[in-house]
C-alpha positions as CSV (number, residue, x, y, z in Angstrom):
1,X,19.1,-13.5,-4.9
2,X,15.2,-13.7,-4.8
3,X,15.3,-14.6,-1.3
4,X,16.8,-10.9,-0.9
5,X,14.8,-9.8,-3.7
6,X,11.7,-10.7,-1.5
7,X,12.9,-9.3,2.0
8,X,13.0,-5.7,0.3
9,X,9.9,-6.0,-1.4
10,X,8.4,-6.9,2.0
11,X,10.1,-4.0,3.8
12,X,8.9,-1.7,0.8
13,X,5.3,-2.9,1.7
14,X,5.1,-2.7,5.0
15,X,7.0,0.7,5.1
16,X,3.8,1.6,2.9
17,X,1.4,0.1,5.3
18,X,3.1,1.6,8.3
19,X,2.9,4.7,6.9
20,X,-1.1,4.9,5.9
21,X,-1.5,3.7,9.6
22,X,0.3,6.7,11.2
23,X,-0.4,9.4,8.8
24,X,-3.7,10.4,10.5
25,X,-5.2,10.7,6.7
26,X,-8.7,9.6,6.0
27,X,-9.0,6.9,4.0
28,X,-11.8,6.5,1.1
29,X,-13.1,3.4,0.1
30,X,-16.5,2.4,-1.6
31,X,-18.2,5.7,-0.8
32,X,-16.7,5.6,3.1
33,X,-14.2,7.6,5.0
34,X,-12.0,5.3,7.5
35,X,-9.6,6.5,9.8
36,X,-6.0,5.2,8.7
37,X,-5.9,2.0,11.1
38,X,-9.0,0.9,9.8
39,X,-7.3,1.3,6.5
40,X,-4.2,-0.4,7.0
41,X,-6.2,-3.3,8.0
42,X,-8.2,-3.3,5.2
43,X,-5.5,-3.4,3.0
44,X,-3.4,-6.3,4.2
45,X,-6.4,-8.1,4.3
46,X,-6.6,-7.8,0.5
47,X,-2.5,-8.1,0.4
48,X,-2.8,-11.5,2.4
49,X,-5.9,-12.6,0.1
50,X,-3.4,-11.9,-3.2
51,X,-0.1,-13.5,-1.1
52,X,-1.9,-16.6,-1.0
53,X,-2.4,-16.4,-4.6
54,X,0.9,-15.8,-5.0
55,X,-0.4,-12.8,-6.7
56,X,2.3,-10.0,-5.1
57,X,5.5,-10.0,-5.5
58,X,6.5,-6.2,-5.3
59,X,5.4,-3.3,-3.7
60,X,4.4,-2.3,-7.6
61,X,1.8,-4.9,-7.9
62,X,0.7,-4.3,-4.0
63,X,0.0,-0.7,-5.0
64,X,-1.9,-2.2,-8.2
65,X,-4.1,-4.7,-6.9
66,X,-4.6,-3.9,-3.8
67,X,-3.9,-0.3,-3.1
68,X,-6.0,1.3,-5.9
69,X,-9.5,0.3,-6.6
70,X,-11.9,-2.0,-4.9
71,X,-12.2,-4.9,-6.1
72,X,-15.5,-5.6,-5.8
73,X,-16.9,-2.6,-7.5
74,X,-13.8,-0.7,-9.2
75,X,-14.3,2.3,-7.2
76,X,-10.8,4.3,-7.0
77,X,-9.2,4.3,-3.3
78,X,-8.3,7.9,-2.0
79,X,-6.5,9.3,0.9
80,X,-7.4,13.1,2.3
81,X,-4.9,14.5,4.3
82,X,-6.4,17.2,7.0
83,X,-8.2,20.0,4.7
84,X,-6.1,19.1,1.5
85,X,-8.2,17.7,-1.4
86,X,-8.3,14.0,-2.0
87,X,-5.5,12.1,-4.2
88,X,-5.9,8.8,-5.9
89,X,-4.9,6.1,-2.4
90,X,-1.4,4.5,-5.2
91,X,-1.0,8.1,-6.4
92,X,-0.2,9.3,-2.4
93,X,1.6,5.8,-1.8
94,X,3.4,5.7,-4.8
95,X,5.0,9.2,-4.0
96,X,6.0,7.3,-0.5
97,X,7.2,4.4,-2.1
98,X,9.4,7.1,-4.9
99,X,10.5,9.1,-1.7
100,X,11.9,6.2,0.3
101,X,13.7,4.2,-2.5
102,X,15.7,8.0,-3.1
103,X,16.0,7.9,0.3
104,X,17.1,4.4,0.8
105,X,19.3,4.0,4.8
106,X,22.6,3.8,5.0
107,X,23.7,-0.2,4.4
108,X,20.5,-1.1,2.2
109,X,21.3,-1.7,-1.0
């Protein structure tokens, strides 16, 4: 059962990750804007850092210690989409993350 447990948690997280990388949003992070590749990378560089720690193990704590704040100097992650006004970065993934559990495919359980 956890073996399952794990394969959803790492299609919730990569869903997440796919869909920074092609939302064409901005991406804030210590001060910076990065394009949403640059992002991405960023953050499963942090997500691999915390695997190896066994540190993750749902798309909850990836949001929490990896999508949200730097951890080097606390500063809060946000995401600007064209001219909207910036959201908190596991505000704008946790709405994705909400969205595609309601919206789970057909056959997943």
């Amino acid at each position: 059962r956890r073996r399952i447990a794990l394969l959803s948690e790492a299609f919730e997280i990569t869903h997440l990750l796919d869909y920074l990388a092609g939302s064409g949003c901005a991406f804030q992070r210590s001060g910076t804007w990065y394009d949403a590749g640059a992002a991405r990378k960023h953050l499963e560089m942090k997500l691999e850092y915390l695997q190896r720690r066994d540190m993750v193990k749902s798309a909850e704590d990836f949001l929490k210690l990896a999508a949200t704040a730097s951890s080097m100097y606390g500063d809060i992650y946000k995401v600007r989409c064209g001219t909207g006004a910036p959201v908190p970065s596991a505000e704008w993934l946790g709405a994705e993350l909400a969205r595609m559990r309601r919206e789970k495919p057909p056959g997943r359980n």
